[in-house]
Coordinates of C-alpha atoms in Angstrom, one line a residue:
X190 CA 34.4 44.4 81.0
X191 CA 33.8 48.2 81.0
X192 CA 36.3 50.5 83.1
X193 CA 35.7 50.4 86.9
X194 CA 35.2 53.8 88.6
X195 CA 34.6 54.6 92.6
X196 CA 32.2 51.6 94.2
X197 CA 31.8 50.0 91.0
X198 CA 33.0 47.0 92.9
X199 CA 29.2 47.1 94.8
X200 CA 27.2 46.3 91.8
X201 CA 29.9 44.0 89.7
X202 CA 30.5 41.7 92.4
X203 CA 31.5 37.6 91.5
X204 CA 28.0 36.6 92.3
X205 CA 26.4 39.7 89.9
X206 CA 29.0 38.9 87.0
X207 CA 28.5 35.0 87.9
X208 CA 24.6 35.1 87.3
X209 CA 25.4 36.9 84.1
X210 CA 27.8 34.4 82.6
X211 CA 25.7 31.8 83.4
X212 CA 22.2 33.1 82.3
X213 CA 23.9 33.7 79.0
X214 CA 25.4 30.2 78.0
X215 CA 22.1 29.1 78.9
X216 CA 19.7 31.6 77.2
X217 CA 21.9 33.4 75.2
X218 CA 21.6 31.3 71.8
X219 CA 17.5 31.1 72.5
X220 CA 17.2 34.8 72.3
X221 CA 19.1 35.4 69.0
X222 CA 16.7 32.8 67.9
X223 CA 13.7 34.6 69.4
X224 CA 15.3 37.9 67.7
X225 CA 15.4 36.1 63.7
X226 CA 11.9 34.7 64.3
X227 CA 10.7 38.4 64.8
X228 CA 12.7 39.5 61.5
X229 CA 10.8 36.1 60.0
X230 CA 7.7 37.8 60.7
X231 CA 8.3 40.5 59.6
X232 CA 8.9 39.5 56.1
X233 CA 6.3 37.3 55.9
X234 CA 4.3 40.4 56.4
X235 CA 5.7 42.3 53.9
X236 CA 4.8 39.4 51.5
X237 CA 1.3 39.9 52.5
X238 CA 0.9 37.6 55.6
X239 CA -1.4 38.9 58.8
X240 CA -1.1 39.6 61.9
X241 CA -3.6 37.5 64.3
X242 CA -4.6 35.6 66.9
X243 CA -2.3 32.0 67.2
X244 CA -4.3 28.8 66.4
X245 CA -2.1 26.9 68.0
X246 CA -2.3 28.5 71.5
X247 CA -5.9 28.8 71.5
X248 CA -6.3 26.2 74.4
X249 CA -4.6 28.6 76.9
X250 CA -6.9 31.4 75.6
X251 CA -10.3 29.4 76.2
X252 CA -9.1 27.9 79.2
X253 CA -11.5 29.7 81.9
X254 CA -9.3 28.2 85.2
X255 CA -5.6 29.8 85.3
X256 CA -4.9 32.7 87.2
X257 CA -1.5 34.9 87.7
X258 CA -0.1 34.7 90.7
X259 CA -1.5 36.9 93.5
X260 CA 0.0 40.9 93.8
X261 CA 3.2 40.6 95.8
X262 CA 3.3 43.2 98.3
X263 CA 3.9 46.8 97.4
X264 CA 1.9 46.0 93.8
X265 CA -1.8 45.7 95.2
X266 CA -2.5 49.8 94.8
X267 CA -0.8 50.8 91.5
X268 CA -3.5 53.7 90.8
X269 CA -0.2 56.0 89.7
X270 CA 3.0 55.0 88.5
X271 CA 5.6 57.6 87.7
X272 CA 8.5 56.6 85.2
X273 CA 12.0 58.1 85.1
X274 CA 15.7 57.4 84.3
X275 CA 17.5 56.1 87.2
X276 CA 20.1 58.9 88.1
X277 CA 20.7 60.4 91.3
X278 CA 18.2 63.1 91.5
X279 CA 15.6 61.5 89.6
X280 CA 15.8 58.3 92.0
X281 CA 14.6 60.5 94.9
X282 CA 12.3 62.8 93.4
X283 CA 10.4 59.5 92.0
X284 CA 10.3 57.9 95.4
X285 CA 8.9 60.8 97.0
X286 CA 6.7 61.8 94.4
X287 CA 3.2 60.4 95.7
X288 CA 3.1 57.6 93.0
X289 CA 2.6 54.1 94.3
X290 CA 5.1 52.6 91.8
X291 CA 8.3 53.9 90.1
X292 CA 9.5 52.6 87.1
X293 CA 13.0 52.9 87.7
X294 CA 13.8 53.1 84.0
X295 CA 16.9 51.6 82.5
X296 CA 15.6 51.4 79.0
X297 CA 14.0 54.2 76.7
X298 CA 14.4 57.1 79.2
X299 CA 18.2 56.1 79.7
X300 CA 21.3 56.3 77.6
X301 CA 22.9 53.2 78.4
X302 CA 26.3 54.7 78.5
X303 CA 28.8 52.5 81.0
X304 CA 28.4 54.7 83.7
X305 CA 25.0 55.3 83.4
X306 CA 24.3 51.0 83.0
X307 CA 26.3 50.8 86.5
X308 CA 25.7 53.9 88.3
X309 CA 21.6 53.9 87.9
X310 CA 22.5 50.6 89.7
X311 CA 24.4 52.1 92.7
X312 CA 21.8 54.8 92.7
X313 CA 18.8 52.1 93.1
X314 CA 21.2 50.1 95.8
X315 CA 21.5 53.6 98.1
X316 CA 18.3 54.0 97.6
X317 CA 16.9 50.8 99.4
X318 CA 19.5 51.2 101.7
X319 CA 19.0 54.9 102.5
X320 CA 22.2 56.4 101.0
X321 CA 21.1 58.4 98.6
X322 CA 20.6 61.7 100.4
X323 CA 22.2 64.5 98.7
X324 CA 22.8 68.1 98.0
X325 CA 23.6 70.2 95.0
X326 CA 25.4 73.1 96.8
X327 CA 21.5 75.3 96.2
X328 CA 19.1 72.6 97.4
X329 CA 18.9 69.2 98.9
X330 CA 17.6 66.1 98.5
X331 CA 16.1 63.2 101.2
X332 CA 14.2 60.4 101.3
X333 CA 11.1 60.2 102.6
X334 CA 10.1 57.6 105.7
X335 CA 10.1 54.0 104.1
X336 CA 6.4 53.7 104.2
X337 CA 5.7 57.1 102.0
X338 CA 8.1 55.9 99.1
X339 CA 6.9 54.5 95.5
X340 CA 7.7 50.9 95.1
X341 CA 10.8 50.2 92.7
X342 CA 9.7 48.8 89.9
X343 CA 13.4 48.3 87.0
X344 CA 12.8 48.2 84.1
X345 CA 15.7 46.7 82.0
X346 CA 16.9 46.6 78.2
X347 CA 14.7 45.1 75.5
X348 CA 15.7 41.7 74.6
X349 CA 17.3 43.4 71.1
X350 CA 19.7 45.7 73.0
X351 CA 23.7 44.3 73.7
X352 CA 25.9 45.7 76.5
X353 CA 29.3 45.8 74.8
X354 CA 31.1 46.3 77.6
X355 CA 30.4 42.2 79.3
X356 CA 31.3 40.0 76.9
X357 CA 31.1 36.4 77.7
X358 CA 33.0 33.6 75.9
X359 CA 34.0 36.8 73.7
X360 CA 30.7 37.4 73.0
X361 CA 28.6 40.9 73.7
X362 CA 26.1 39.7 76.6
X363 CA 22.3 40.6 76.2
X364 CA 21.6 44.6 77.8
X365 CA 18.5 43.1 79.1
X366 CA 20.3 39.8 81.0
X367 CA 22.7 42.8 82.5
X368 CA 20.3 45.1 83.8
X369 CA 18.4 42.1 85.2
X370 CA 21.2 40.4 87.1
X371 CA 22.8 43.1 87.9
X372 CA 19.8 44.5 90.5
X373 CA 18.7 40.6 91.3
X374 CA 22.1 40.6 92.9
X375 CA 22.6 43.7 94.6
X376 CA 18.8 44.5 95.7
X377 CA 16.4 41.6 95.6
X378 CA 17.4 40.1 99.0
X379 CA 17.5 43.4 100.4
X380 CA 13.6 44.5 98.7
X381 CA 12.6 40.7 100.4
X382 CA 13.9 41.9 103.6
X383 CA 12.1 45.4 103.3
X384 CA 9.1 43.0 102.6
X385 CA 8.7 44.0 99.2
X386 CA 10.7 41.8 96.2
X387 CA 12.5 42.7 93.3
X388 CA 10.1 43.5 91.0
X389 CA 10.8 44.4 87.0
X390 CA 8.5 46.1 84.0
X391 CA 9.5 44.0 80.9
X392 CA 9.9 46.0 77.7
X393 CA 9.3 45.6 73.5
X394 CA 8.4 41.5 73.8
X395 CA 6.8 40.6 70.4
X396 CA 5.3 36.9 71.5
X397 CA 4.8 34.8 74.0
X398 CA 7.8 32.8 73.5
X399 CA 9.5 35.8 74.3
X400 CA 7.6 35.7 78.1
X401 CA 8.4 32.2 78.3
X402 CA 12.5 32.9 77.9
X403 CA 11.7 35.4 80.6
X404 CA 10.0 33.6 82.9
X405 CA 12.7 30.1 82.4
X406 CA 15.6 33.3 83.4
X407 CA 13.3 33.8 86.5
X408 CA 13.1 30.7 87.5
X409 CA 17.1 30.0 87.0
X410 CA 17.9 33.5 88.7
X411 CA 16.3 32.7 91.8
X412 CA 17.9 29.1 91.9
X413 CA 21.5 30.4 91.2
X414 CA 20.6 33.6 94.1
X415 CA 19.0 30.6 96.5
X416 CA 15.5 33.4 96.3
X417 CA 12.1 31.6 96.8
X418 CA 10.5 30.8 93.3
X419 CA 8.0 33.1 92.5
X420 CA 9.8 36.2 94.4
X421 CA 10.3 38.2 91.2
X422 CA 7.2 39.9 89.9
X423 CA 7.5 41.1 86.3
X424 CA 5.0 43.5 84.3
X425 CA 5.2 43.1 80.7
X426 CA 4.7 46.2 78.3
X427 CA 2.0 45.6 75.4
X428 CA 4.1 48.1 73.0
X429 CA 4.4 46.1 70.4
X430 CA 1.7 45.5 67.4
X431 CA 2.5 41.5 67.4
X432 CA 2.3 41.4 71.4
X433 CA -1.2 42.4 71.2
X434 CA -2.7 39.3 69.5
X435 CA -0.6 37.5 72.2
X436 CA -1.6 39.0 75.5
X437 CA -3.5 35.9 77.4
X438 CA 0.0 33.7 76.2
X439 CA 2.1 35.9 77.7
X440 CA 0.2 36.8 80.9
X441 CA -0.4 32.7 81.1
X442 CA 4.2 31.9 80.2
X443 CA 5.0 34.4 83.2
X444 CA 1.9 33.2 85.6
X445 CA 3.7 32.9 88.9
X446 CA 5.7 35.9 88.1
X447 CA 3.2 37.6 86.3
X448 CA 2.0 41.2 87.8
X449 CA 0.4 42.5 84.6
X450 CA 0.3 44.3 81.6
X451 CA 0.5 47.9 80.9
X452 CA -0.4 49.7 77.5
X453 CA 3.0 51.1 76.3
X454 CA 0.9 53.9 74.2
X455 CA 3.9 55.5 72.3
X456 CA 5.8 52.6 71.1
X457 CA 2.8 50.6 70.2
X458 CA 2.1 53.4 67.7
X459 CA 6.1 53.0 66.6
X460 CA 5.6 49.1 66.4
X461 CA 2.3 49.7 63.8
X462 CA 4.9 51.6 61.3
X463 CA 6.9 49.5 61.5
X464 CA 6.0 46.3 61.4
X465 CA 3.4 47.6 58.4
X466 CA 6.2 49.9 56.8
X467 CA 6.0 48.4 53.5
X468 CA 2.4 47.9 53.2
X469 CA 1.1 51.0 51.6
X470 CA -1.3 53.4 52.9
X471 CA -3.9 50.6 54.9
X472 CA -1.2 50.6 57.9
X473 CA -0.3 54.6 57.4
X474 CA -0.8 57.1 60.6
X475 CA -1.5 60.6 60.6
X476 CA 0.7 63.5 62.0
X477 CA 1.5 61.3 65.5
X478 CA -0.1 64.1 67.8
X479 CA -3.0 63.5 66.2
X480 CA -3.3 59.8 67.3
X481 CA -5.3 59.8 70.2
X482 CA -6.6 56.8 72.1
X483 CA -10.1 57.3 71.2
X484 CA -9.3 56.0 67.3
X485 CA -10.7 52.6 66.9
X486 CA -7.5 50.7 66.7
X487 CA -6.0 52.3 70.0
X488 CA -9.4 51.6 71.6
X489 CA -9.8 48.5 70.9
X490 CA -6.2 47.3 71.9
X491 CA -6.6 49.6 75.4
X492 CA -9.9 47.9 75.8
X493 CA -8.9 44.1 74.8
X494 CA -5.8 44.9 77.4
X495 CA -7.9 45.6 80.6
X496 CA -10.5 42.9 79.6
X497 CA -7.5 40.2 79.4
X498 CA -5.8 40.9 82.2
X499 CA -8.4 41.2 84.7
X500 CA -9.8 38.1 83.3
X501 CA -6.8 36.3 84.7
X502 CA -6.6 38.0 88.1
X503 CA -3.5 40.4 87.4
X504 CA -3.4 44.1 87.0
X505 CA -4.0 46.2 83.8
X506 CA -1.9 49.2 83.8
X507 CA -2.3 52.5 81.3
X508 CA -0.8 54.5 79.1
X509 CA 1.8 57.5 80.0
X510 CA 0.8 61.0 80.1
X511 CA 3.9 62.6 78.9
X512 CA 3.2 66.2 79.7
X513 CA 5.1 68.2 81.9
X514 CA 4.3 71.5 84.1
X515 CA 5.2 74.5 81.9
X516 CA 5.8 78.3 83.2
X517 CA 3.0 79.0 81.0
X518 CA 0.0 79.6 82.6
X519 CA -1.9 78.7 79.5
X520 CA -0.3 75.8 78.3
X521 CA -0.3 74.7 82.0
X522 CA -3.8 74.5 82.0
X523 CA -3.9 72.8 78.6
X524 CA -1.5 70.1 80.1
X525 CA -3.7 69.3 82.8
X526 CA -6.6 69.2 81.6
X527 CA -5.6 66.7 78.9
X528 CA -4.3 64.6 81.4
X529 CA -7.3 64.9 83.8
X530 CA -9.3 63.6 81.0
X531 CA -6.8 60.5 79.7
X532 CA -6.7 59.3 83.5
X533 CA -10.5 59.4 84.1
X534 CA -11.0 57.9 80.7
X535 CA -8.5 55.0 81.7
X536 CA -10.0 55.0 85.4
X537 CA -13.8 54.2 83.5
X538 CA -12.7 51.8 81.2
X539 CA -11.5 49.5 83.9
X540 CA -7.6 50.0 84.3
X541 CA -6.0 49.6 88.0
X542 CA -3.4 52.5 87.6
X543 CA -1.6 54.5 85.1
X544 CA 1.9 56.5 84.1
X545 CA 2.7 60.1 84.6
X546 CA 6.5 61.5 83.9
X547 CA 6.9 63.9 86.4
X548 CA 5.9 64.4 89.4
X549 CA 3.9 67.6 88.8
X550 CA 1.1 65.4 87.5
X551 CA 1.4 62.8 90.2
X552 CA -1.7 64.7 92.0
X553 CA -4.1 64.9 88.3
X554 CA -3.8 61.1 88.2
X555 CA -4.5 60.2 91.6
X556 CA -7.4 62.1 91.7
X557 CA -9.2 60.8 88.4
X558 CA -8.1 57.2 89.6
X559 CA -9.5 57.9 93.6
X560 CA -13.0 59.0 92.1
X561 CA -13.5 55.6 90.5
X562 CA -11.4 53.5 93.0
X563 CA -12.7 55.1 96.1
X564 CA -11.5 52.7 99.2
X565 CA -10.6 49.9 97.1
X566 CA -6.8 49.7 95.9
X567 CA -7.4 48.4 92.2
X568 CA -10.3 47.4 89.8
X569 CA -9.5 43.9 89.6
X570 CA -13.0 43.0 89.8
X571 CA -14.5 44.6 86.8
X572 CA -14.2 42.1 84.4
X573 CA -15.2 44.0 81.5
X574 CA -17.1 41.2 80.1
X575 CA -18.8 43.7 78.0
X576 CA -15.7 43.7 75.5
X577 CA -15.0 42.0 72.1
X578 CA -12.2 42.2 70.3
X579 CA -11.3 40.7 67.1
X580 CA -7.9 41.2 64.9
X581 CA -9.9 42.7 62.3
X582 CA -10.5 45.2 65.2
X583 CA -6.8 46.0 66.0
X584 CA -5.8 46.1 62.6
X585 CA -8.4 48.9 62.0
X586 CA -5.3 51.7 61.5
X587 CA -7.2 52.7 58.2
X588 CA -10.3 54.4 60.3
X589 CA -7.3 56.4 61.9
X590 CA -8.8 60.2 61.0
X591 CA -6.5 62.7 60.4
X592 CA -3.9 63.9 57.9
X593 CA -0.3 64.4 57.1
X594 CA 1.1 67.6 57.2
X595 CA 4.0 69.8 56.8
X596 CA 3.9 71.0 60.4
X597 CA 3.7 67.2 61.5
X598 CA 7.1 66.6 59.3
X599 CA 8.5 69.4 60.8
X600 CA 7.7 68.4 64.7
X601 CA 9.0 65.2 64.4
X602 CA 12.0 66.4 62.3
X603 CA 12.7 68.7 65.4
X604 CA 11.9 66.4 68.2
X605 CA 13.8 63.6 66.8
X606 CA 16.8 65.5 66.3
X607 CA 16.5 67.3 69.8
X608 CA 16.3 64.0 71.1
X609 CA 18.8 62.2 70.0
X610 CA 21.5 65.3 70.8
X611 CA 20.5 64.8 74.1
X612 CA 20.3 60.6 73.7
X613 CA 24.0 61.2 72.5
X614 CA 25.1 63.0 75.6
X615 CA 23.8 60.9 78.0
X616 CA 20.3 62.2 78.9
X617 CA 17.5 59.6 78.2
X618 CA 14.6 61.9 79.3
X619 CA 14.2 65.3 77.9
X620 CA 11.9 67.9 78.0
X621 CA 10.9 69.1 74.2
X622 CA 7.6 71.2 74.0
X623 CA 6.4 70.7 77.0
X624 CA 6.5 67.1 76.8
X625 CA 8.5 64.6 78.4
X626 CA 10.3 62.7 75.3
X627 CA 12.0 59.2 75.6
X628 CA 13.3 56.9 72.9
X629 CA 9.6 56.0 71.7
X630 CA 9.3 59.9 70.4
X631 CA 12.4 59.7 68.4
X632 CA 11.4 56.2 66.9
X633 CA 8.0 57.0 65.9
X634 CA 8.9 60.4 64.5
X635 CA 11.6 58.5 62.2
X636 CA 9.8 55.9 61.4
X637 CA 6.7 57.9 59.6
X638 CA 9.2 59.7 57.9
X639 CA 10.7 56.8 57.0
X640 CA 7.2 55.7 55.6
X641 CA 5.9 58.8 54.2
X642 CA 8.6 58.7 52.0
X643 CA 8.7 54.9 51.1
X644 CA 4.9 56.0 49.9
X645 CA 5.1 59.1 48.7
X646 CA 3.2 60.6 50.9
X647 CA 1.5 64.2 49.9
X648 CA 1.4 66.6 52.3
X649 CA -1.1 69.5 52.9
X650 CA 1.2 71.4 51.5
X651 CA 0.7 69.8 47.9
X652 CA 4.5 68.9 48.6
X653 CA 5.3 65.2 48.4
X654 CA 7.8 63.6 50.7
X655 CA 11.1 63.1 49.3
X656 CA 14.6 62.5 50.8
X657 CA 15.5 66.3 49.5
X658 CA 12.6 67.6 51.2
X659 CA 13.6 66.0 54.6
X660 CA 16.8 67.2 54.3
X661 CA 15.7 70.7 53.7
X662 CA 13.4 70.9 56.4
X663 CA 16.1 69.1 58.8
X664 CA 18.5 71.9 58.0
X665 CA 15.5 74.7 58.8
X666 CA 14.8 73.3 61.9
X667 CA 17.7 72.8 63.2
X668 CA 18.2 76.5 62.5
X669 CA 15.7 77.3 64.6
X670 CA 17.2 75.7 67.5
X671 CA 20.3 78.4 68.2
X672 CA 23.3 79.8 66.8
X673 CA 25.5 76.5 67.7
X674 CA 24.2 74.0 64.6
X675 CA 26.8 71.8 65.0
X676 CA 26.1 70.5 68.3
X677 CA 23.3 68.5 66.4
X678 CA 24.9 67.2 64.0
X679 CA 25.7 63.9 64.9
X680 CA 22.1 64.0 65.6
X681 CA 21.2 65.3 62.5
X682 CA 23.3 62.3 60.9
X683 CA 21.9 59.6 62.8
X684 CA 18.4 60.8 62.3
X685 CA 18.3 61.4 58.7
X686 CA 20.6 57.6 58.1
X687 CA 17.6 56.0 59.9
X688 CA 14.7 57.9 58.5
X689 CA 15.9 57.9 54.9
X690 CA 17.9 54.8 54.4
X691 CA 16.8 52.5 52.3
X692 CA 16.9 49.5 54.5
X693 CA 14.9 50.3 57.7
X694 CA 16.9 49.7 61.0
X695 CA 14.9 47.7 63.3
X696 CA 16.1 50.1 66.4
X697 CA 17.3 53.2 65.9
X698 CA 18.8 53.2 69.6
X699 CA 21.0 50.0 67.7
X700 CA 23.2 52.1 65.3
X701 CA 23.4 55.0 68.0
X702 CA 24.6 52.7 70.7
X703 CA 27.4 52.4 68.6

């Protein structure tokens, strides 16, 4: 077990730390199974196998009758969600924001340091309970009345993630069964109580079998807490290439916990690289800004999402708009404007909500989303029966327009590195050129270099993309950062060991955890 610092002793009670031993010698075994089948895949791929709809599951698919479970209270009106690490002055600045929904985020936009694994925890606790008020000596910070605050919405660890610091039968303990347990145990009677439920966003699944490990935790978590079946709601993130051909399975495994899907934009774009990294140039993206969600093969996965769910009764949530207010008048404008249009474009096509990352664009959302919604708190009714989508469609990267260029090497060179300085000191969520960065950035920025080089990739320059080449432009941007280089260069390490290795690391947040 981890050191125990002041009121530790709130969130690692016997009933939180029983849950977790027990939920691992059940599960424990099935997910390292569920984690080789994905590494199975993944070479069958590489051997020339496709992605695709699953024969075997098409039953559930052309079934017309099932339905999720109805929206538990506090999920009806999701029109904007704001997402955000879970530390103190976050937790109340997300609450008060406006949004409808937080995701209380203890995944990509949260180092999952000791401290910050159990404090986010004691920050959500005082939260329900009204603890959290605080001040930093220049300005302070208090809830909002009950009935004006987002709804909590935790998002844990990806089923790939450990927590080193439980072990169990001397064994590390799944991040994911942690972050789970540990707020089932301290918060979901009190959310039932509010008249709300705990309620969790489920991150990086690549099947439905995945769900269905999910959904058999559920069902043991509310048995072993003596919570009534079907109290836990759970979202599930689409941000993985595989988890698109498999969206009606896994809506159908987690059906009375089911609250929807929601288009994770930015690691589905990580999850095409890499699960098509050594395929050549058919599954090869252009500098990543230029990836909008107009190409076809974003389209058509955005489109196939919101057809799905609201097919089966539950919510389709959209992508983040990771721009932040800037002191720039100019780029400020710029920032909103893009996001006006990426919220009225997700508002048309159907979706019931949508993801901002700060609370300065809280306001652009709602707005796009209250001109389609009007009165009515989601779109649940437009069935979008207009849409077809085959594999062939989502597989389309090659229509992807665009091109690779030095600058694009360079910005995700940069970013990457800034990142993962930050990532290494214990800040999940950082501001980098006027965006609002998270593990996602740092894992798609890698992995293109990673396949740029694997492929040789010319760049506009005429320059081809080689592991000296990398390293060269590493060293100039870094450079450009201040007169203190060596505060990135553990960053720098980590960043150029994952994007230039040989052997491509499934996570990059794996080797930096350690």
């Amino acid at each position: 077990m981890g050191a125990r610092q002041d009121r530790y002793d709130e969130i690692l009670t016997e009933r939180a730390l029983g849950l977790i031993e027990r939920l691992h010698r059940e599960y424990g075994a099935r997910r390292l199974e569920l984690l080789e089948r994905r590494r199975e895949r993944v070479a069958a791929i590489a051997d020339g196998a496709s992605l695709g709809f699953l024969p075997e599951t098409k039953d559930v698919r052309d079934d017309p009758d099932w339905r999720v479970a109805p929206a538990a209270p506090g999920l009806v009106d999701r029109r904007v969600e704001i997402t955000g690490p879970t530390d103190r002055k976050m937790t109340v600045n997300a609450l008060n924001s406006g949004a409808k929904v937080w995701l209380a985020d203890q995944e990509d936009a949260n180092t999952p340091l000791w401290e910050n694994v159990v404090g986010g925890q004691l920050n959500l606790l005082d939260a329900i309970t009204r603890r959290i008020d605080f001040s930093t000596g220049t300005k302070s910070y208090a809830l909002k009345p009950d009935d004006e605050l987002a709804t909590i919405v935790v998002r844990p660890r990806g089923w790939h993630l450990p927590e080193k610091h439980v072990l169990v039968d001397g064994e590390p303990v799944s991040g994911s069964l942690v972050d789970f347990a540990l707020y089932l145990a301290a918060c979901g009677q009190l959310q039932l109580d509010r008249g709300q439920g705990p309620y969790y966003y489920l991150p990086k699944m690549e099947s439905h079998l995945e769900a269905r490990l999910w959904n058999d935790v559920f069902v043991t978590a509310q048995e072993d807490l003596g919570i009534p079946r079907g109290t836990i709601r759970a979202t599930v993130l689409i941000e993985t290439y595989p988890a698109a051909f498999e969206m009606e399975e896994i809506l159908y495994e987690l059906r009375e916990h089911s609250a929807g899907l929601n288009a994770g934009r930015w690691d589905y774009m990580f999850s095409v690289i890499k699960t098509h990294r050594t395929r050549g140039t058919d599954f090869q993206l252009p500098d990543r800004n230029s990836v909008t969600m107009t190409v076809p093969f974003m389209r058509a996965y955005t489109e196939l999402l919101v057809r799905t769910c609201h097919k089966r009764g539950a919510h389709a949530i959209g992508g983040m708009a990771a721009f932040i207010p800037s002191k720039d008048p100019v780029v400020n404008e710029q920032a909103f404007a893009k996001v006006t249009a990426d919220k009225q474009r997700e508002a048309g096509d159907g979706f019931d909500g949508s993801w901002v990352a700060h609370p300065g664009m809280v306001e652009a959302c709602r707005t796009a989303f209250d001109a389609v919604l009007g009165a009515e708190p989601n779109q649940l009714g437009k069935l979008r029966e207009d849409v077809s989508v085959t594999a062939a469609d989502l597989l389309d990267v090659a229509s992807t327009p665009g091109e690779v260029t030095e600058a694009g090497l360079r910005n995700n060179v940069s970013v990457a590195v800034q990142y993962l300085a930050a990532w290494l000191d214990g800040r999940g969520a950082v501001g980098i050129f006027n965006l609002m960065e998270d593990a996602a950035t740092a894992e798609i920025s890698r992995s293109q270099i990673w396949q740029w080089r694997a492929n040789a990739v010319v760049l506009d320059t005429g320059d081809t993309v080689t592991t000296d080449l990398v390293q060269r432009i590493a060293d100039e941007e870094i450079a450009k950062l201040g007169d203190d280089p060596d505060r990135f260069e553990a960053a720098r390490e980590l960043f150029l060991e994952t994007a230039l290795a040989d052997e491509y690391a499934d996570f990059l947040t794996l080797p930096a955890y350690e």
